[in-house]
Amino acid sequence: PCPLIVILGDQLTPDLPILEGAPENAVVALFEVEEEGRYVPHHPQKIAFLFSAMRHFARELRQQGRQVHYTCLDDNDNTQDLIGEAERVAKLYGCDEIRVTSPGEWRLLARIRKRPHTPLPWYRVHDDRFLCTLEEFNQWAQGRQRFRMEHFYRWMRRETGLLMDEHNQPEGDQWNFDHDNRKPLPDRLDPPEAPKHKPDDITRDVLTLVDTHFKQHFGTLEGFNWPVTRRQALNDLEHFIKHALPFFGDYQDAISDQHPFLYHARLSGALNAGLLRPLEVCQAAEKAWRDGRVPLNCAEGFIRQILGWREYVRGIYWLNMPEYKQRNALKADRDLPAFYWSGETDMRCMRRAIEMTRDNAYAHHIQRLMVTGNFALLCGVRPEALCDWYLSVYIDAYEWVELPNTLGMVLYADGGYLGSKPYCASGKYIDRMSNHCQHCRYDVKKNVGEDACPFNSLYWYFLERHEQQLAGNQRMKLIYGSLNKMKSDKRQALREQAIHFLDQLDYEPAYGRGDHR
Ligand code: FAD
Ligand code: DLZ
Ligand code: SF4
């Protein structure tokens, strides 16, 4: 047989089972297509990152002696669709079957299943790039009434032996060191500069191509500095372990008006595209701790994000799709405020999170969760509108990881399936964790009036709107106690303030939607 081996843009892993098991005469194919760039309007840096990484990966495969087909975006005969390209190219090379590693997104799996009938059979090959297989996750989930990431994480620690001692107990006698972590932003801070990757010819060509084809998408290409080869990604990993991991835990939740990356790894793009494997990243962090180069709270906090959260959200996604995407437990129905696409707002925290996103295709977790996410939750933005935004704008965004984070963790649209309570917060939280408020035209200490911080009234109005659903939640008891003690005229003033604020926002339902819709 002569198979066509399709490698998708987020499957750039040299030792993928599909490649290891390929016969010598196999044709390995990668396709740049408009359809994938536009199903949501991806940030130009994300498209450029993937195209450049795909081109470098194809070059490496050729150097290993593989027969490689590469479709460039502007090739004349490009069908501009992954399935169309696979069928066309298979015919071109006289292949008799098409093999593909299981795609990361439901959308693409459904399209492969529903593809028009053609003579060539398609086979799906196992994706081994996760520490927990979907079968293992389903077994873990079976029979459990409630899922909690922490339980899953402990199970994964035992399964992998990461940060476990010789008695199979957690190192440091604790599973989790979060109480050491949540330090606010100190006055002076000097986070490490990200390593610089000078664009080579391949990246420069891709930047020009993406600029021509996807100019209208939100986001800039200037300063593009993502790792596009495994070697560069390993370099970023080493740099992170040496310079940022020693402080990762301490400042994991801090937000800075100036520094977009703080002590975060910037590795999610490389991990999700397959340039790095999650196990090697966790092992590098564990080794740094065992060698005495980083404190345990930092290594543990970091490993938990990858071994715990990353694997957990993937399991949740595949266990519940496609139904999960329809959930809207809080019946949120507002469109996305237009400034998510422009950054034009006087709210300094929102403006900076959106500007950093526009400039880097990146915002760190707390910005995503507690700034842009929290604001959308408080406003009642519909899950689909917010999910499309998150899926579009980040270097690391794929639905398997974006959807549970946005719909579940941020919007509580799954009714508490993924997280035990909504991460709603007033301006006070942002003020404690960041230095934004001192640059803001709003006063974080005020609840009503022209210069009152909008997060404050929106917060109380949110709690009031969802009292029936949320007041019974043990973890919300204290806050509902405060709401119920509040005098009715104060409550009314807050409600009016919030409604007035929501009424004067611009909403742009059409912007940001892919052309195909
Ligand atoms: P670090 O903070 O240094 O963390 C290290 C690694 O842990 C990350 O590279 C990532 O692989 C993993 N990780 C951390 N938190 C999570 C999490 N909650 N879920 C899954 N993995 C996690 N992450 C994505 O990879 N793709 C997404 O599309 C995505 N969408 C998100 C949407 C929202 C609304 C929120 C709140 C979070 C989202 N995240 C997403 C999770 C997280 O914000 C990013 O993984 C992280 O900011 C990436 O930056 P980093 O590599 O510097 O991460
Ligand atoms: C995100 C993306 C983009 C922008 N472009 C391509 C592409 O041209 N070719 C390709 O093979 N993959 C691309 N991808 C990644 C796919 O969207 C991804 O493989 C699926 O969403 C499954 O996770
Ligand atoms: Fe954000 Fe409110 Fe602080 Fe302004 S005052 S930066 S809107 S939290």
Coordinates of C-alpha atoms and ligand atoms in Angstrom, one line a residue:
P1 CA 0.0 0.0 0.0
C2 CA 1.0 3.6 -0.6
P3 CA -0.6 5.7 2.1
L4 CA -0.9 9.5 2.2
I5 CA 0.1 10.5 5.7
V6 CA -1.6 13.8 6.6
I7 CA 0.0 15.9 9.3
L8 CA -2.2 18.7 10.6
G9 CA -0.8 22.1 11.7
D10 CA -0.9 21.2 15.4
Q11 CA 0.7 17.7 14.9
L12 CA 4.3 18.8 14.4
T13 CA 5.9 16.0 16.5
P14 CA 8.7 14.1 14.9
D15 CA 8.0 10.8 16.7
L16 CA 4.2 10.7 16.2
P17 CA 3.0 7.1 15.9
I18 CA 1.6 7.9 12.4
L19 CA 5.1 8.7 11.2
E20 CA 6.9 5.9 13.1
G21 CA 4.5 3.4 11.5
A22 CA 4.7 4.8 8.0
P23 CA 6.1 2.5 5.2
E24 CA 9.0 3.8 3.2
N25 CA 6.9 4.7 0.1
A26 CA 4.4 6.8 2.1
V27 CA 3.8 10.4 1.1
V28 CA 3.8 12.7 4.1
A29 CA 1.6 15.8 3.4
L30 CA 1.0 19.1 5.0
F31 CA -1.5 21.7 3.8
E32 CA -1.8 25.4 4.3
V33 CA -5.5 26.2 3.7
E34 CA -7.8 29.3 4.0
E35 CA -10.5 27.3 5.7
E36 CA -8.5 26.6 8.8
G37 CA -7.3 30.2 8.9
R38 CA -10.8 31.6 8.7
Y39 CA -13.3 29.3 10.6
V40 CA -12.7 31.9 13.2
P41 CA -10.5 34.9 12.4
H42 CA -7.3 33.7 13.9
H43 CA -4.7 36.2 15.0
P44 CA -2.1 36.7 12.2
Q45 CA 0.7 35.6 14.6
K46 CA -1.1 32.3 15.2
I47 CA -1.4 31.6 11.5
A48 CA 2.2 32.7 10.8
F49 CA 3.5 30.6 13.7
L50 CA 1.7 27.5 12.4
F51 CA 2.7 28.0 8.8
S52 CA 6.3 28.7 9.6
A53 CA 6.4 25.7 12.0
M54 CA 4.8 23.5 9.4
R55 CA 7.3 24.6 6.7
H56 CA 10.2 23.9 9.0
F57 CA 8.8 20.6 10.0
A58 CA 8.4 19.6 6.3
R59 CA 12.0 20.6 5.7
E60 CA 13.1 18.3 8.6
L61 CA 11.1 15.4 7.2
R62 CA 12.7 15.8 3.8
Q63 CA 16.1 15.9 5.4
Q64 CA 15.3 12.6 7.0
G65 CA 14.6 11.2 3.6
R66 CA 10.8 11.2 3.6
Q67 CA 8.8 11.9 0.6
V68 CA 6.9 15.1 1.5
H69 CA 4.1 17.0 -0.2
Y70 CA 3.6 20.6 1.0
T71 CA 0.7 22.7 -0.2
C72 CA 1.4 26.5 0.2
L73 CA -1.5 28.8 0.8
D74 CA -1.2 30.5 -2.6
D75 CA -0.6 27.4 -4.7
N76 CA -2.8 27.6 -7.8
D77 CA -4.4 24.2 -7.4
N78 CA -5.0 24.5 -3.6
T79 CA -8.6 23.6 -2.8
Q80 CA -8.2 25.6 0.5
D81 CA -9.8 22.9 2.6
L82 CA -8.0 20.1 4.5
I83 CA -10.2 17.3 3.3
G84 CA -10.2 18.6 -0.3
E85 CA -6.5 18.8 -0.2
A86 CA -6.0 15.3 1.2
E87 CA -8.2 13.8 -1.5
R88 CA -6.6 15.8 -4.3
V89 CA -3.0 15.1 -3.2
A90 CA -3.7 11.4 -2.6
K91 CA -4.9 11.1 -6.2
L92 CA -1.9 13.1 -7.5
Y93 CA 0.6 10.6 -5.9
G94 CA -1.5 7.5 -6.7
C95 CA -2.0 6.8 -3.0
D96 CA -4.5 4.1 -2.0
E97 CA -5.4 5.3 1.5
I98 CA -5.3 8.4 3.6
R99 CA -4.1 8.3 7.2
V100 CA -4.5 11.1 9.7
T101 CA -3.8 11.4 13.5
S102 CA -7.0 12.0 15.3
P103 CA -7.7 15.8 15.1
G104 CA -7.7 17.9 18.3
E105 CA -11.1 19.6 17.5
W106 CA -14.5 18.0 17.2
R107 CA -15.3 20.3 14.2
L108 CA -12.6 18.6 12.1
L109 CA -13.4 15.1 13.3
A110 CA -17.1 15.6 12.3
R111 CA -16.0 16.9 8.9
I112 CA -13.8 13.8 8.4
R113 CA -16.6 11.6 9.4
K114 CA -19.1 13.4 7.1
R115 CA -16.8 13.8 4.1
P116 CA -18.3 13.2 0.7
H117 CA -18.1 9.6 -0.4
T118 CA -14.9 8.9 -2.3
P119 CA -13.1 5.7 -3.3
L120 CA -10.2 6.2 -0.9
P121 CA -10.5 4.9 2.7
W122 CA -9.5 7.1 5.6
Y123 CA -7.8 5.7 8.7
R124 CA -7.4 7.6 12.0
V125 CA -4.3 6.9 14.0
H126 CA -4.0 7.4 17.8
D127 CA -2.5 10.7 19.1
D128 CA -0.1 9.8 21.8
R129 CA 0.9 13.3 22.8
F130 CA -1.1 13.4 26.0
L131 CA -0.2 11.9 29.4
C132 CA -3.7 10.5 29.9
T133 CA -5.4 8.8 27.0
L134 CA -9.1 9.5 26.4
E135 CA -9.9 5.9 27.4
E136 CA -8.1 6.3 30.7
F137 CA -9.8 9.6 31.3
N138 CA -13.3 8.1 30.6
Q139 CA -12.5 5.3 33.1
W140 CA -11.4 7.8 35.7
A141 CA -14.6 9.8 35.1
Q142 CA -16.9 6.8 35.1
G143 CA -19.1 6.6 38.2
R144 CA -18.0 9.9 39.6
Q145 CA -20.8 12.3 40.5
R146 CA -18.6 15.3 40.6
F147 CA -15.4 15.9 38.8
R148 CA -12.7 18.0 40.4
M149 CA -9.3 18.8 38.7
E150 CA -7.5 18.3 42.0
H151 CA -8.6 14.6 42.3
F152 CA -7.6 14.0 38.7
Y153 CA -4.3 15.7 39.2
R154 CA -3.4 13.6 42.2
W155 CA -4.3 10.5 40.3
M156 CA -2.0 11.6 37.4
R157 CA 0.8 12.3 39.8
R158 CA 0.6 8.7 41.0
E159 CA 0.2 7.4 37.5
T160 CA 3.3 9.3 36.2
G161 CA 5.4 9.4 39.4
L162 CA 6.0 13.1 38.8
L163 CA 7.1 14.8 42.1
M164 CA 6.4 11.6 44.0
D165 CA 8.8 10.2 46.7
E166 CA 9.9 6.6 47.1
H167 CA 6.8 5.7 49.1
N168 CA 4.6 7.0 46.4
Q169 CA 3.7 10.1 48.5
P170 CA 3.8 13.7 47.1
E171 CA 7.2 15.3 47.5
G172 CA 7.1 17.9 50.4
D173 CA 4.2 15.9 51.9
Q174 CA 1.7 18.2 50.1
W175 CA 0.0 17.9 46.8
N176 CA -0.5 21.5 46.3
F177 CA 1.4 24.6 47.4
D178 CA -1.1 27.3 46.2
H179 CA -1.2 29.1 49.5
D180 CA 2.5 30.1 48.8
N181 CA 1.6 31.2 45.3
R182 CA -0.9 34.0 45.1
K183 CA 1.5 36.9 45.7
P184 CA 0.3 40.3 44.3
L185 CA 2.5 42.3 42.0
P186 CA 5.5 43.8 44.0
D187 CA 6.4 47.5 43.3
R188 CA 9.5 46.7 41.4
L189 CA 9.8 43.8 39.2
D190 CA 12.3 42.7 36.6
P191 CA 10.9 39.7 34.8
P192 CA 13.3 38.0 32.3
E193 CA 13.2 39.0 28.6
A194 CA 11.8 36.3 26.3
P195 CA 14.6 34.7 24.2
K196 CA 14.7 36.3 20.7
H197 CA 14.2 34.1 17.6
K198 CA 15.4 36.0 14.6
P199 CA 13.1 35.3 11.7
D200 CA 14.8 33.2 9.0
D201 CA 13.9 33.1 5.2
I202 CA 11.0 30.7 5.9
T203 CA 9.5 32.8 8.6
R204 CA 10.0 36.0 6.6
D205 CA 8.1 34.5 3.6
V206 CA 5.3 33.4 5.8
L207 CA 5.0 36.8 7.5
T208 CA 4.5 38.4 4.1
L209 CA 2.0 35.8 3.0
V210 CA -0.1 36.1 6.2
D211 CA 0.1 39.8 6.0
T212 CA -1.4 39.7 2.5
H213 CA -4.1 37.1 3.2
F214 CA -5.2 37.8 6.7
K215 CA -4.6 41.5 7.1
Q216 CA -8.2 42.2 8.2
H217 CA -7.9 39.9 11.2
F218 CA -7.5 41.3 14.7
G219 CA -3.8 41.4 15.7
T220 CA -0.4 42.7 14.6
L221 CA 2.5 40.8 13.1
E222 CA 5.2 43.1 14.3
G223 CA 7.6 41.7 16.8
F224 CA 6.7 38.1 15.9
N225 CA 8.9 36.1 18.2
W226 CA 7.4 32.6 18.7
P227 CA 9.5 29.4 18.4
V228 CA 8.9 27.8 15.1
T229 CA 11.1 24.7 15.4
R230 CA 11.5 22.1 18.1
R231 CA 15.0 23.3 18.7
Q232 CA 13.8 26.9 19.3
A233 CA 11.0 25.6 21.6
L234 CA 13.6 23.6 23.6
N235 CA 15.6 26.7 23.9
D236 CA 12.5 28.6 25.3
L237 CA 11.9 25.8 27.7
E238 CA 15.5 25.9 29.0
H239 CA 15.3 29.7 29.3
F240 CA 12.1 29.5 31.2
I241 CA 13.4 26.8 33.6
K242 CA 16.5 28.8 34.3
H243 CA 15.1 32.4 34.5
A244 CA 11.4 32.4 35.2
L245 CA 10.4 29.1 36.9
P246 CA 12.1 30.0 40.2
F247 CA 9.5 32.8 40.5
F248 CA 6.6 31.2 38.6
G249 CA 4.6 30.1 41.7
D250 CA 5.0 33.3 43.6
Y251 CA 3.7 35.6 40.8
Q252 CA 1.5 33.2 39.0
D253 CA -1.6 35.3 39.7
A254 CA -0.1 38.7 39.4
I255 CA -1.0 41.1 36.6
S256 CA 1.3 43.9 35.3
D257 CA 0.4 47.0 33.3
Q258 CA 3.8 46.8 31.6
H259 CA 5.0 43.2 31.4
P260 CA 2.9 40.8 29.3
F261 CA 4.7 37.6 30.2
L262 CA 5.9 38.1 33.7
Y263 CA 7.2 34.7 34.9
H264 CA 5.0 32.6 32.6
A265 CA 6.4 29.9 30.4
R266 CA 5.1 31.1 27.0
L267 CA 5.2 27.5 26.0
S268 CA 1.5 26.8 25.3
G269 CA 1.8 27.5 21.6
A270 CA 4.7 25.1 21.2
L271 CA 3.1 22.5 23.3
N272 CA -0.2 22.6 21.5
A273 CA 1.4 22.5 18.1
G274 CA 3.4 19.4 19.1
L275 CA 6.9 21.0 19.1
L276 CA 7.2 19.9 22.7
R277 CA 5.8 17.0 24.6
P278 CA 4.1 17.6 27.9
L279 CA 6.1 14.9 29.7
E280 CA 9.4 16.4 28.8
V281 CA 8.3 19.8 29.9
C282 CA 7.1 18.5 33.3
Q283 CA 10.3 16.4 33.7
A284 CA 12.5 19.4 33.0
A285 CA 10.7 21.3 35.8
E286 CA 10.9 18.3 38.2
K287 CA 14.6 17.9 37.5
A288 CA 15.3 21.6 38.2
W289 CA 13.7 21.1 41.6
R290 CA 15.6 17.9 42.3
D291 CA 18.8 19.7 41.4
G292 CA 18.0 22.5 43.8
R293 CA 17.6 25.1 41.2
V294 CA 13.9 26.0 41.8
P295 CA 11.7 25.8 44.9
L296 CA 9.1 23.1 45.2
N297 CA 6.1 25.4 45.2
C298 CA 7.2 26.7 41.7
A299 CA 7.9 23.3 40.2
E300 CA 4.6 21.8 41.6
G301 CA 2.5 24.8 40.6
F302 CA 3.9 24.7 37.0
I303 CA 3.6 20.9 36.7
R304 CA 0.0 21.1 37.9
Q305 CA -1.0 23.3 35.0
I306 CA 0.3 20.8 32.5
L307 CA -0.3 17.4 34.2
G308 CA -3.5 18.6 35.8
W309 CA -5.4 21.4 34.0
R310 CA -4.2 20.7 30.5
E311 CA -5.0 17.0 30.5
Y312 CA -8.2 17.5 32.5
V313 CA -9.8 20.1 30.1
R314 CA -9.0 17.8 27.2
G315 CA -10.7 14.9 28.9
I316 CA -13.7 17.0 29.7
Y317 CA -13.9 18.3 26.1
W318 CA -13.9 14.9 24.5
L319 CA -16.1 13.3 27.1
N320 CA -18.9 15.9 26.5
M321 CA -18.6 17.1 22.9
P322 CA -20.6 18.1 20.9
E323 CA -23.2 18.7 23.5
Y324 CA -20.9 20.7 25.8
K325 CA -20.7 23.6 23.4
Q326 CA -24.4 24.2 23.6
R327 CA -24.5 24.7 27.4
N328 CA -25.5 28.1 28.7
A329 CA -26.5 27.5 32.4
L330 CA -26.7 31.2 33.2
K331 CA -28.7 32.0 30.0
A332 CA -26.2 34.7 29.0
D333 CA -27.4 36.4 25.9
R334 CA -25.4 39.5 25.3
D335 CA -23.1 40.0 22.2
L336 CA -19.5 40.7 22.8
P337 CA -18.7 44.4 23.5
A338 CA -17.0 45.9 20.4
F339 CA -13.9 47.0 22.3
Y340 CA -12.8 43.4 22.6
W341 CA -11.7 43.9 19.0
S342 CA -10.3 47.4 19.3
G343 CA -9.1 47.8 22.9
E344 CA -10.9 51.2 23.0
T345 CA -12.1 51.4 26.5
D346 CA -11.2 53.5 29.5
M347 CA -11.0 50.5 31.7
R348 CA -7.3 50.3 32.0
C349 CA -7.1 46.6 32.9
M350 CA -9.3 45.6 29.9
R351 CA -7.4 47.9 27.6
R352 CA -4.0 46.5 28.5
A353 CA -5.2 42.9 28.3
I354 CA -6.6 43.5 24.8
E355 CA -3.6 45.5 23.6
M356 CA -1.2 42.8 24.8
T357 CA -3.4 40.2 23.1
R358 CA -3.3 42.3 19.9
D359 CA 0.5 42.7 20.0
N360 CA 1.6 39.3 21.1
A361 CA -1.3 36.8 20.5
Y362 CA -0.8 36.2 24.2
A363 CA -2.2 37.1 27.6
H364 CA -1.4 35.1 30.7
H365 CA -3.9 33.0 32.5
I366 CA -5.1 35.5 35.1
Q367 CA -5.6 38.2 32.4
R368 CA -7.8 35.7 30.5
L369 CA -9.7 34.5 33.5
M370 CA -10.0 37.5 35.8
V371 CA -9.9 40.5 33.4
T372 CA -11.4 39.8 30.0
G373 CA -13.1 36.6 31.2
N374 CA -14.5 38.0 34.4
F375 CA -15.8 41.1 32.6
A376 CA -17.7 39.0 30.0
L377 CA -19.1 36.8 32.8
L378 CA -20.3 39.9 34.7
C379 CA -21.9 41.4 31.6
G380 CA -23.6 38.2 30.6
V381 CA -21.9 37.6 27.2
R382 CA -23.2 34.6 25.4
P383 CA -20.8 31.7 25.4
E384 CA -20.6 31.3 21.7
A385 CA -19.6 35.0 21.2
L386 CA -16.9 34.8 23.9
C387 CA -15.6 31.4 22.8
D388 CA -15.1 32.6 19.2
W389 CA -13.0 35.5 20.6
Y390 CA -10.8 33.3 22.7
L391 CA -10.4 30.8 19.9
S392 CA -9.4 33.5 17.5
V393 CA -6.9 35.6 19.4
Y394 CA -4.4 33.4 21.2
I395 CA -1.3 31.7 19.9
D396 CA -2.3 28.5 21.7
A397 CA -6.0 28.4 21.0
Y398 CA -7.6 25.2 19.9
E399 CA -11.1 24.3 20.8
W400 CA -10.2 21.2 23.0
V401 CA -8.5 23.5 25.4
E402 CA -10.2 26.9 24.8
L403 CA -13.8 25.7 25.2
P404 CA -13.7 24.2 28.7
N405 CA -11.6 27.1 29.9
T406 CA -14.0 29.7 28.4
L407 CA -17.4 28.1 28.6
G408 CA -16.7 26.2 31.8
M409 CA -14.1 28.0 33.9
V410 CA -14.9 31.6 32.9
L411 CA -18.6 31.7 32.1
Y412 CA -19.9 28.9 34.4
A413 CA -22.0 28.0 31.4
D414 CA -21.7 24.3 32.3
G415 CA -23.4 25.0 35.7
G416 CA -20.4 24.1 37.8
Y417 CA -19.3 20.9 36.0
L418 CA -15.7 22.0 35.6
G419 CA -15.3 24.6 38.4
S420 CA -17.1 24.6 41.7
K421 CA -18.0 28.3 41.6
P422 CA -17.9 31.2 39.1
Y423 CA -14.7 33.2 39.1
C424 CA -16.6 36.5 39.5
A425 CA -14.8 39.3 41.1
S426 CA -15.1 43.1 41.6
G427 CA -12.4 45.7 40.9
K428 CA -10.9 45.0 44.3
Y429 CA -9.4 41.8 43.2
I430 CA -7.8 43.4 40.1
D431 CA -6.5 46.2 42.3
R432 CA -5.0 43.7 44.7
M433 CA -3.3 41.6 42.0
S434 CA -2.2 44.4 39.6
N435 CA -0.9 47.9 39.1
H436 CA -3.6 48.8 36.6
C437 CA -5.9 50.8 38.8
Q438 CA -3.4 53.6 39.4
H439 CA -3.4 54.3 35.7
C440 CA -7.1 54.1 35.2
R441 CA -9.6 56.9 34.8
Y442 CA -12.1 55.0 37.0
D443 CA -11.8 54.8 40.8
V444 CA -11.7 51.3 41.9
K445 CA -12.9 52.3 45.4
K446 CA -16.1 53.8 44.0
N447 CA -19.3 51.8 43.2
V448 CA -21.6 54.4 41.8
G449 CA -21.1 57.6 39.9
E450 CA -19.5 58.7 36.7
D451 CA -16.0 57.6 37.7
A452 CA -16.9 54.4 39.6
C453 CA -15.1 51.2 38.5
P454 CA -17.5 49.4 36.2
F455 CA -16.4 46.0 37.7
N456 CA -17.9 46.9 41.0
S457 CA -21.6 47.5 40.1
L458 CA -21.5 44.8 37.5
Y459 CA -20.3 42.4 40.1
W460 CA -23.2 43.0 42.5
Y461 CA -25.7 43.1 39.7
F462 CA -24.4 39.7 38.5
L463 CA -24.7 38.2 42.0
E464 CA -28.3 39.6 42.2
R465 CA -29.3 38.3 38.8
H466 CA -28.1 34.8 39.6
E467 CA -29.1 34.6 43.2
Q468 CA -31.4 31.7 42.7
Q469 CA -28.8 29.6 41.0
L470 CA -25.8 30.5 43.0
A471 CA -26.8 31.5 46.6
G472 CA -27.0 27.8 47.6
N473 CA -23.4 27.2 46.7
Q474 CA -21.4 26.8 49.9
R475 CA -18.5 28.7 48.5
M476 CA -20.7 31.7 47.7
K477 CA -22.4 31.9 51.1
L478 CA -20.3 34.6 52.5
I479 CA -20.7 36.9 49.5
Y480 CA -24.5 36.4 49.3
G481 CA -24.5 37.2 53.1
S482 CA -23.0 40.6 52.2
L483 CA -25.5 41.1 49.3
N484 CA -28.4 40.3 51.5
K485 CA -27.2 42.7 54.3
M486 CA -27.0 45.5 51.8
K487 CA -29.7 48.3 52.1
S488 CA -32.2 48.2 49.3
D489 CA -31.4 51.8 48.1
K490 CA -27.7 50.9 47.8
R491 CA -28.7 47.7 45.9
Q492 CA -30.9 49.8 43.6
A493 CA -28.1 52.3 43.0
L494 CA -25.7 49.6 42.0
R495 CA -28.3 47.9 39.8
E496 CA -29.0 51.2 38.0
Q497 CA -25.3 51.9 37.6
A498 CA -24.7 48.5 36.1
I499 CA -27.7 48.7 33.7
H500 CA -26.7 52.1 32.6
F501 CA -23.1 51.0 31.9
L502 CA -24.3 47.9 29.9
D503 CA -26.8 50.1 27.9
Q504 CA -24.1 52.5 26.7
L505 CA -21.6 49.8 25.5
D506 CA -21.3 49.1 21.8
Y507 CA -21.8 45.6 20.8
E508 CA -20.6 44.2 17.5
P509 CA -22.1 40.8 16.8
A510 CA -20.8 40.5 13.3
Y511 CA -17.2 41.5 13.8
G512 CA -14.7 38.7 14.3
R513 CA -16.9 36.0 12.8
G514 CA -15.3 33.9 10.1
D515 CA -16.4 34.7 6.5
H516 CA -17.7 31.2 6.1
R517 CA -20.7 31.7 8.5
Ligands
FAD1 P1 1.9 29.1 32.0 O1 1.1 30.0 32.9 O2 3.4 29.3 32.1 O3 1.5 27.6 32.3 C1 2.3 26.5 31.8 C2 1.4 25.6 30.9 O4 0.4 25.1 31.6 C3 0.8 26.3 29.7 O5 1.7 26.4 28.6 C4 -0.3 25.4 29.4 O6 0.1 24.3 28.5 C5 -0.7 24.8 30.7 N1 -1.9 25.4 31.3 C6 -2.0 26.4 32.2 N2 -3.2 26.7 32.5 C7 -4.0 25.9 31.8 C8 -5.4 25.7 31.7 N3 -6.3 26.4 32.4 N4 -5.8 24.8 30.7 C9 -5.0 24.1 30.0 N5 -3.7 24.2 30.1 C10 -3.2 25.1 31.0 N6 -4.6 27.5 27.1 C11 -4.3 27.0 25.9 O7 -3.3 26.3 25.7 N7 -5.1 27.2 24.8 C12 -6.3 27.9 24.9 O8 -7.0 28.1 23.9 C13 -6.6 28.5 26.2 N8 -7.7 29.3 26.3 C14 -8.0 29.8 27.5 C15 -9.1 30.6 27.6 C16 -9.5 31.1 28.9 C17 -10.7 31.9 29.0 C18 -8.6 30.9 30.0 C19 -9.0 31.4 31.3 C20 -7.5 30.1 29.9 C21 -7.1 29.5 28.7 N9 -6.0 28.8 28.5 C22 -5.7 28.2 27.3 C23 -5.2 28.4 29.6 C24 -4.0 29.3 29.9 O9 -4.4 30.6 30.1 C25 -2.9 29.2 28.9 O10 -2.5 27.9 28.7 C26 -1.6 30.0 29.3 O11 -1.9 31.3 29.6 C27 -0.5 29.8 28.3 O12 0.6 30.6 28.6 P2 1.9 30.0 29.2 O13 2.5 29.0 28.3 O14 2.8 31.2 29.5 O15 1.4 29.3 30.5
DLZ2 C1 -5.1 26.7 13.3 C2 -4.7 26.2 12.0 C3 -4.5 27.1 10.9 C4 -4.7 28.6 11.2 N1 -4.2 26.7 9.7 C5 -4.0 25.4 9.4 C6 -3.6 25.0 8.1 O1 -3.5 25.8 7.2 N2 -3.4 23.7 8.0 C7 -3.5 22.8 9.0 O2 -3.2 21.6 8.7 N3 -3.8 23.2 10.2 C8 -4.1 24.5 10.5 N4 -4.5 24.9 11.7 C9 -4.6 23.8 12.8 C10 -5.9 23.1 12.6 O3 -7.0 24.0 12.7 C11 -6.0 22.0 13.7 O4 -5.2 20.9 13.3 C12 -7.4 21.6 14.0 O5 -8.1 22.6 14.5 C13 -7.4 20.4 15.0 O6 -6.9 20.7 16.2
SF4_3 FE1 -10.0 47.9 36.0 FE2 -11.6 49.1 37.7 FE3 -9.0 49.1 38.2 FE4 -10.0 50.6 36.2 S1 -10.4 50.8 38.3 S2 -8.2 49.2 36.1 S3 -11.6 49.3 35.4 S4 -10.4 47.3 38.1

